[in-house]
Structure formats: structure tokens, C-alpha cells
CSV table of C-alpha atoms in Angstrom, one decimal:
chain,number,residue,atom,x,y,z
A,1,MET,CA,-15.0,14.1,81.5
A,2,SER,CA,-14.2,13.1,77.9
A,3,LYS,CA,-17.0,13.4,75.4
A,4,GLU,CA,-16.2,9.8,74.4
A,5,GLN,CA,-17.2,8.6,77.9
A,6,TYR,CA,-20.8,7.9,78.9
A,7,CYS,CA,-22.1,8.0,82.5
A,8,SER,CA,-23.6,4.9,84.0
A,9,PRO,CA,-27.1,5.1,85.7
A,10,HIS,CA,-25.8,2.5,88.3
A,11,PRO,CA,-26.0,3.8,91.9
A,12,ALA,CA,-22.4,2.7,92.5
A,13,HIS,CA,-21.1,4.9,89.7
A,14,ALA,CA,-20.9,8.6,89.2
A,15,PRO,CA,-22.8,10.8,89.2
A,16,LEU,CA,-25.5,8.9,91.3
A,17,LEU,CA,-22.7,7.8,93.7
A,18,LEU,CA,-21.6,11.4,94.2
A,19,ALA,CA,-25.1,12.5,94.9
A,20,ALA,CA,-25.5,9.9,97.6
A,21,VAL,CA,-22.5,10.9,99.7
A,22,CYS,CA,-24.2,13.6,101.7
A,23,ALA,CA,-26.6,16.6,101.2
A,24,ARG,CA,-23.8,19.0,100.3
A,25,TRP,CA,-22.3,16.6,97.7
A,26,LYS,CA,-25.8,16.0,96.3
A,27,SER,CA,-26.3,19.7,95.9
A,28,ILE,CA,-23.0,20.1,94.1
A,29,ALA,CA,-23.5,17.0,91.9
A,30,THR,CA,-27.0,17.8,90.8
A,31,SER,CA,-26.1,21.4,90.0
A,32,THR,CA,-23.0,20.4,87.9
A,33,ARG,CA,-24.6,20.0,84.5
A,34,ASP,CA,-21.7,18.4,82.7
A,35,LEU,CA,-21.9,15.3,85.1
A,36,TRP,CA,-25.3,14.6,83.6
A,37,SER,CA,-24.7,15.3,79.9
A,38,SER,CA,-24.2,11.7,78.8
A,39,LEU,CA,-25.8,8.4,79.6
A,40,ASN,CA,-25.0,4.7,78.8
A,41,PHE,CA,-27.5,1.8,78.9
A,42,GLN,CA,-26.0,-1.6,78.1
A,43,LYS,CA,-28.1,-4.4,79.4
A,44,SER,CA,-30.3,-7.3,78.3
A,45,SER,CA,-33.6,-5.3,78.4
A,46,LEU,CA,-34.9,-2.0,79.5
A,47,ALA,CA,-36.8,-1.6,82.8
A,48,GLU,CA,-39.8,0.6,83.4
A,49,ASN,CA,-37.7,3.1,85.5
A,50,ASP,CA,-35.1,3.5,82.7
A,51,THR,CA,-37.2,6.2,81.0
A,52,GLU,CA,-37.4,8.0,84.3
A,53,LEU,CA,-33.6,7.8,84.6
A,54,LEU,CA,-33.3,9.3,81.1
A,55,LEU,CA,-35.6,12.1,82.0
A,56,LEU,CA,-33.7,12.7,85.2
A,57,TRP,CA,-30.4,13.0,83.3
A,58,LEU,CA,-32.0,15.3,80.7
A,59,GLU,CA,-33.4,17.6,83.5
A,60,ARG,CA,-30.1,17.7,85.5
A,61,SER,CA,-28.0,18.4,82.4
A,62,GLY,CA,-29.9,21.6,81.8
A,63,SER,CA,-29.2,23.0,78.4
A,64,ARG,CA,-26.0,21.1,77.9
A,65,PRO,CA,-25.7,19.1,74.6
A,66,PHE,CA,-26.5,15.4,75.4
A,67,SER,CA,-25.0,12.1,74.4
A,68,LEU,CA,-26.7,8.7,74.7
A,69,ARG,CA,-25.7,5.1,74.1
A,70,LEU,CA,-28.3,2.4,74.2
A,71,VAL,CA,-27.0,-1.2,73.6
A,72,LEU,CA,-29.3,-4.1,74.4
A,73,GLU,CA,-27.3,-7.4,74.7
A,74,PRO,CA,-28.6,-9.9,73.9
A,75,ALA,CA,-31.0,-7.8,71.8
A,76,GLN,CA,-34.7,-8.0,72.4
A,77,SER,CA,-36.5,-10.0,69.7
A,78,GLN,CA,-39.6,-7.8,70.0
A,79,PRO,CA,-39.9,-4.2,71.0
A,80,SER,CA,-41.2,-4.0,74.6
A,81,ALA,CA,-43.4,-1.2,76.1
A,82,SER,CA,-40.4,-0.1,78.1
A,83,LEU,CA,-38.2,0.2,74.9
A,84,THR,CA,-41.0,2.1,73.1
A,85,ALA,CA,-41.4,4.5,75.9
A,86,PHE,CA,-37.7,5.0,76.2
A,87,LEU,CA,-37.2,5.7,72.5
A,88,SER,CA,-40.2,8.0,72.4
A,89,THR,CA,-38.5,10.1,75.1
A,90,VAL,CA,-35.3,10.1,73.2
A,91,PHE,CA,-36.9,11.4,70.0
A,92,ASP,CA,-38.9,13.9,71.9
A,93,HIS,CA,-35.6,15.5,72.9
A,94,LEU,CA,-33.6,15.1,69.7
A,95,THR,CA,-32.8,18.8,69.6
A,96,ARG,CA,-30.6,18.3,72.6
A,97,PHE,CA,-28.4,15.5,71.2
A,98,THR,CA,-24.9,15.7,69.8
A,99,SER,CA,-24.3,11.9,69.9
A,100,LEU,CA,-26.8,9.1,69.6
A,101,VAL,CA,-26.0,5.4,69.5
A,102,ILE,CA,-28.9,2.9,69.3
A,103,CYS,CA,-28.2,-0.9,69.0
A,104,VAL,CA,-31.3,-3.0,69.4
A,105,GLU,CA,-33.1,-5.8,67.5
A,106,GLY,CA,-36.5,-5.8,65.9
A,107,PRO,CA,-38.8,-3.2,64.4
A,108,CYS,CA,-39.7,-0.1,66.3
A,109,PRO,CA,-42.4,2.1,64.8
A,110,VAL,CA,-41.7,4.9,67.2
A,111,LEU,CA,-38.7,5.8,65.1
A,112,ALA,CA,-40.9,6.4,62.1
A,113,GLU,CA,-43.4,8.4,64.1
A,114,SER,CA,-40.8,10.9,65.4
A,115,LYS,CA,-41.4,14.5,64.3
A,116,SER,CA,-38.5,16.1,66.1
A,117,GLN,CA,-35.7,17.7,64.1
A,118,ILE,CA,-32.1,16.8,64.7
A,119,LEU,CA,-30.5,20.2,65.1
A,120,ILE,CA,-27.0,19.7,66.6
A,121,LEU,CA,-26.4,16.0,66.2
A,122,GLN,CA,-22.8,15.2,65.2
A,123,ASP,CA,-22.5,11.5,65.8
A,124,LEU,CA,-25.4,9.1,64.8
A,125,SER,CA,-25.1,5.3,65.0
A,126,LEU,CA,-28.1,3.0,64.4
A,127,ASP,CA,-27.4,-0.8,64.5
A,128,VAL,CA,-30.7,-2.5,64.2
A,129,GLU,CA,-32.0,-5.8,62.7
A,130,TRP,CA,-35.0,-4.2,61.0
A,131,ASP,CA,-37.7,-6.3,59.3
A,132,ASP,CA,-39.5,-3.3,57.9
A,133,LEU,CA,-38.7,0.1,56.4
A,134,THR,CA,-39.7,2.3,59.3
A,135,VAL,CA,-36.2,3.5,60.1
A,136,THR,CA,-35.4,4.1,56.4
A,137,GLN,CA,-38.4,6.4,56.1
A,138,LEU,CA,-37.4,8.3,59.3
A,139,LEU,CA,-33.9,8.8,58.0
A,140,CYS,CA,-35.1,9.9,54.6
A,141,ASN,CA,-37.4,12.4,56.2
A,142,GLN,CA,-34.8,13.7,58.6
A,143,PHE,CA,-32.0,13.8,55.9
A,144,ARG,CA,-34.0,16.1,53.7
A,145,SER,CA,-33.8,18.7,56.4
A,146,SER,CA,-30.9,21.2,56.5
A,147,ALA,CA,-30.8,20.6,60.2
A,148,MET,CA,-28.8,17.4,59.6
A,149,LYS,CA,-25.8,19.2,58.2
A,150,SER,CA,-24.1,19.1,61.6
A,151,LEU,CA,-23.5,15.3,61.2
A,152,THR,CA,-19.8,14.4,61.0
A,153,TYR,CA,-20.0,10.7,61.9
A,154,VAL,CA,-22.7,8.3,60.4
A,155,ASN,CA,-23.0,4.6,61.2
A,156,PHE,CA,-26.1,2.8,59.9
A,157,ARG,CA,-26.6,-1.0,59.9
A,158,GLY,CA,-29.5,-3.2,59.2
A,159,PHE,CA,-32.2,-1.5,57.1
A,160,ARG,CA,-33.1,-2.0,53.5
A,161,SER,CA,-33.0,0.7,50.8
A,162,ASP,CA,-34.5,-1.1,47.8
A,163,SER,CA,-38.1,0.2,48.1
A,164,SER,CA,-37.4,3.4,50.0
A,165,PRO,CA,-36.5,6.9,49.0
A,166,ARG,CA,-32.9,7.7,48.5
A,167,LEU,CA,-31.1,9.1,51.5
A,168,ASP,CA,-31.1,12.6,50.1
A,169,HIS,CA,-28.9,14.2,52.8
A,170,ASP,CA,-26.3,16.9,52.3
A,171,TRP,CA,-23.4,14.7,53.3
A,172,THR,CA,-20.9,17.5,53.0
A,173,ASN,CA,-19.7,17.6,56.6
A,174,VAL,CA,-19.5,13.8,57.1
A,175,THR,CA,-15.9,12.8,57.8
A,176,ARG,CA,-16.5,9.2,59.0
A,177,LEU,CA,-19.1,7.0,57.2
A,178,TYR,CA,-20.0,3.4,57.9
A,179,LEU,CA,-23.0,1.9,56.1
A,180,ALA,CA,-24.1,-1.8,56.1
A,181,HIS,CA,-27.3,-2.2,54.1
A,182,GLU,CA,-29.0,-4.2,51.5
A,183,MET,CA,-28.1,-1.8,48.8
A,184,SER,CA,-26.5,-1.6,45.4
A,185,VAL,CA,-23.1,-0.5,44.3
A,186,MET,CA,-24.7,2.3,42.5
A,187,GLU,CA,-26.4,3.6,45.7
A,188,CYS,CA,-23.1,3.1,47.6
A,189,GLY,CA,-21.3,5.2,44.9
A,190,TRP,CA,-23.9,7.9,44.9
A,191,ILE,CA,-23.7,8.3,48.7
A,192,LEU,CA,-19.9,8.3,48.7
A,193,SER,CA,-19.8,10.9,46.0
A,194,GLN,CA,-21.7,13.3,48.2
A,195,CYS,CA,-19.1,13.0,51.0
A,196,ARG,CA,-16.7,15.5,49.8
A,197,ARG,CA,-14.9,15.7,53.2
A,198,VAL,CA,-15.0,12.1,54.1
A,199,CYS,CA,-11.7,10.7,55.6
A,200,GLU,CA,-12.8,7.2,56.6
A,201,ALA,CA,-15.5,5.2,54.8
A,202,ARG,CA,-16.6,1.6,55.3
A,203,PHE,CA,-19.3,-0.2,53.3
A,204,GLU,CA,-20.8,-3.6,53.9
A,205,LEU,CA,-23.1,-4.2,51.0
A,206,VAL,CA,-24.8,-7.2,52.5
A,207,GLY,CA,-27.1,-7.9,49.5
A,208,TYR,CA,-29.5,-6.0,47.3
A,209,TRP,CA,-33.2,-6.8,46.9
A,210,GLY,CA,-34.0,-4.3,44.2
A,211,GLU,CA,-34.5,-5.2,40.6
A,212,SER,CA,-31.3,-6.2,38.8
A,213,SER,CA,-30.2,-4.5,35.6
A,214,THR,CA,-28.2,-5.8,32.6
A,215,ASP,CA,-27.1,-2.2,31.8
A,216,PRO,CA,-23.5,-1.4,32.8
A,217,LEU,CA,-23.2,0.8,35.9
A,218,ILE,CA,-21.7,4.2,35.3
A,219,LEU,CA,-21.0,6.4,38.3
A,220,ALA,CA,-20.0,10.1,38.2
A,221,PRO,CA,-16.5,11.0,39.1
A,222,MET,CA,-15.8,11.2,42.9
A,223,PRO,CA,-13.4,14.0,43.9
A,224,LEU,CA,-12.6,12.6,47.3
A,225,LYS,CA,-9.4,14.5,48.1
A,226,TYR,CA,-9.6,13.8,51.9
A,227,LEU,CA,-10.3,10.1,51.8
A,228,ARG,CA,-7.5,8.2,53.6
A,229,GLN,CA,-9.2,4.8,54.5
A,230,LEU,CA,-11.7,2.8,52.5
A,231,GLU,CA,-13.2,-0.6,53.3
A,232,ILE,CA,-15.8,-2.3,51.1
A,233,SER,CA,-17.4,-5.7,51.4
A,234,SER,CA,-19.7,-6.4,48.4
A,235,LEU,CA,-21.5,-9.1,46.6
A,236,GLU,CA,-21.4,-7.1,43.4
A,237,ASP,CA,-18.8,-6.1,40.9
A,238,LEU,CA,-16.8,-3.1,42.2
A,239,SER,CA,-15.5,-1.9,38.8
A,240,PRO,CA,-17.9,1.1,38.6
A,241,LEU,CA,-16.5,2.4,41.9
A,242,PHE,CA,-12.9,2.2,40.7
A,243,ASN,CA,-13.8,3.8,37.4
A,244,ALA,CA,-15.3,6.7,39.3
A,245,PHE,CA,-12.7,7.2,42.0
A,246,ASN,CA,-10.6,10.3,41.9
A,247,SER,CA,-8.7,10.2,45.2
A,248,HIS,CA,-4.9,10.4,45.5
A,249,SER,CA,-4.9,10.7,49.3
A,250,LEU,CA,-6.0,7.1,50.0
A,251,HIS,CA,-3.5,5.3,52.4
A,252,ALA,CA,-5.4,2.2,53.4
A,253,MET,CA,-7.8,0.0,51.3
A,254,ARG,CA,-9.5,-3.2,52.3
A,255,ILE,CA,-11.7,-5.0,49.8
A,256,SER,CA,-13.8,-8.1,50.4
A,257,LEU,CA,-15.5,-10.1,47.7
A,258,PRO,CA,-17.3,-12.9,49.6
A,259,ARG,CA,-18.4,-14.9,46.5
A,260,SER,CA,-15.4,-16.5,44.7
A,261,ALA,CA,-17.3,-16.3,41.4
A,262,ASP,CA,-17.0,-12.6,41.4
A,263,PRO,CA,-13.7,-11.5,39.9
A,264,TRP,CA,-11.4,-9.0,41.5
A,265,PRO,CA,-11.7,-5.8,39.3
A,266,HIS,CA,-8.0,-5.8,38.5
A,267,ILE,CA,-8.0,-3.6,35.4
A,268,PRO,CA,-10.2,-0.9,36.9
A,269,PHE,CA,-8.1,-0.9,40.0
A,270,ILE,CA,-4.8,-0.6,38.1
A,271,ASP,CA,-6.4,2.2,36.0
A,272,TRP,CA,-7.3,4.0,39.2
A,273,ILE,CA,-3.8,3.8,40.6
A,274,GLN,CA,-2.3,5.1,37.4
A,275,ARG,CA,-4.8,7.8,37.0
A,276,THR,CA,-4.5,9.2,40.5
A,277,GLY,CA,-0.9,8.4,41.3
A,278,CYS,CA,-2.1,7.1,44.7
A,279,ARG,CA,0.6,5.4,46.9
A,280,LEU,CA,-1.1,3.0,49.2
A,281,GLN,CA,0.5,2.1,52.5
A,282,GLU,CA,-1.9,-0.8,53.2
A,283,LEU,CA,-3.9,-3.0,50.8
A,284,ARG,CA,-5.9,-6.0,51.8
A,285,ILE,CA,-7.9,-8.1,49.3
A,286,CYS,CA,-10.3,-10.9,50.1
A,287,GLY,CA,-11.1,-12.6,46.9
A,288,PRO,CA,-9.7,-14.4,43.9
A,289,VAL,CA,-6.5,-12.5,43.1
A,290,THR,CA,-3.7,-14.3,41.1
A,291,GLU,CA,0.0,-14.0,41.9
A,292,GLU,CA,0.5,-12.2,38.6
A,293,GLU,CA,-2.1,-9.6,39.5
A,294,CYS,CA,-0.5,-9.1,42.9
A,295,ALA,CA,2.9,-8.6,41.2
A,296,GLU,CA,1.4,-6.0,38.9
A,297,ILE,CA,-0.3,-4.2,41.7
A,298,ALA,CA,3.0,-4.2,43.6
A,299,LEU,CA,4.8,-2.7,40.6
A,300,ILE,CA,2.2,0.0,39.9
A,301,ALA,CA,1.0,0.8,43.5
A,302,GLY,CA,4.3,0.3,45.2
A,303,ILE,CA,2.8,-2.2,47.7
A,304,TYR,CA,2.3,-5.9,47.7
A,305,PRO,CA,-1.3,-6.7,48.7
A,306,THR,CA,-2.2,-8.9,51.6
A,307,VAL,CA,-4.5,-11.6,50.2
A,308,SER,CA,-7.1,-13.7,52.1
A,309,ASP,CA,-9.7,-16.2,51.0
A,310,ALA,CA,-11.9,-15.6,54.1
A,311,PRO,CA,-14.5,-12.9,53.8
A,312,GLY,CA,-14.7,-10.1,56.3
A,313,MET,CA,-12.9,-7.0,57.3
């Protein structure tokens, strides 16, 4: 089975279906560890026996690295006892996980209470509508551990970073990065500058609740020699990012400026193209870009941008 696939706990699907054929098939299925090394829950809410199913999968997978996908659709507005018990079990076995996807809605204190270290996790995706900072605190605590260096794919949505500690993780091995937070361009730039091996990066800066500053933002240079695709949606001026970029390998860029009052950072963008010699193959801009600016971009970058007035990527 592909590592991108997740097994279903439904009785009509493998591996439970295989184990129900006969005694011999059950013996073979339950002793085949790889059949139980991944699990997918996609439903409207968790039932009480879902935690028992998770424990069954963990037991039958033996010492195999484990992958879990939890998507509650439509998301629960409040954390239930079943969800709390399920996530408690997940975080009690974090040392087994290589891939973890959690998409739920609402605060869940069990995340902040977790004391397990993430040892071999490579893919981590959290998509949660948080109304508190519990998950931020968890991530900050976990990211300070060297055990998080195995991460190559990071996808975080929904938590605020204004009154929490910085995500002081060694992002060196991250190759794919997707962040959607209430965070500043400065914080975005700092994180991006740590991802020396990143190939794909996507930022949705959905607002920032921290204190505003009248001082100009200055970011340190970013030597991102592997970066090939970059997408940014922001409410803030992106000039500091372009001023700090030092990537000539970028092939695709998509920029979205939802507020028409925010100008497209034309001059910093042109300076970046000239400084790095980057030859883009795809450039999409959502924002107030004039025909004259598009023509100059086409002359300097060798590509005429696709322009849209509608926000979004």
C-alpha cells in the first residue's frame, strides 16, 4: 500500500474486511503489520468506539511507523468527550507517528497537555479553528526539541501567534511549508529564512493582532536556493520579503493582496528579479497592478503576469 493512502476502519473495507473472511484470513491479516500502519477517520463526529479502533490499529501495526488522518466534517463546534479521548490516545503514542493530519474545529486543551515527544514525525498538518492559544503553546514546546528535526512537511492553519512564543524550531529539513495564521510579515519572513531546504512555501497571513509599528520592517537576507514555488496572501506590505529574497530557483509565484488600498510592491519585486536573475515560468498577481508595471515585469522577468482582482490562491 502507498504511504499516501490511509486505511478505513469501516467493516466493508480492508483490513477489517480481510479479517472477517475466515479464521485463516484473519490470522494472516492481523499478523500483517503494514495493513494496520495507517488509519483514516473522516466523519461528522467521533463515536466512543473510535478510540478503541485506534488502539486496535496501533496494537496490530506492531512497531511499524504509523500515519493518521482525522477530518471531522462538518467540524464539531465544541470538543466532545470522544474527541478528547481520541486525541489523548494520539498524543500518548506520538513517538510512533510519521504522518499526522488533524482537521477539527474548536479549542482542545488536550493538545497543550501533551508531554510526548515527536520523534520520527515527517508530515504534520493541523487545520483547526482555535479560539485560544493552546495549540500554539504545544507547538512552541515541541519545536524547541531537537526531536522535531525529522519534519519535512508542515501545514498549520488557524492559530494566533501574536501573544505566544516564536516557533523556534530548526526548520532545516522542511521542504514543504504551508502556514495560515494571524501573523505579521516579519514573523513570516523569519520562519521562511529558517527553511534553507524549502522547495514549496505557501503563506496565508490572515491578519495580525499584535501591536503595529511605524518603523520600517527589515528582514535578513534569505538564501533559499531550493525554493521553486511561493504563494503569499497578505494584508500587509510585502516589500520587506522581496528586499530579503535571495532565490534564483523560483519558477512559480502567486501573490494575493486582498485590500485594494495596499499597493503591489513593484519596485522591490523588480529589484529582486534583477538582483537574482530569476526567470519565472508562472506569475500570478491578485492586486492593483497597472498595465505599465505588467509590461516592465514582462521585460525584466521574461513573463507577463496573470492579473486578477479577486483575492485568493
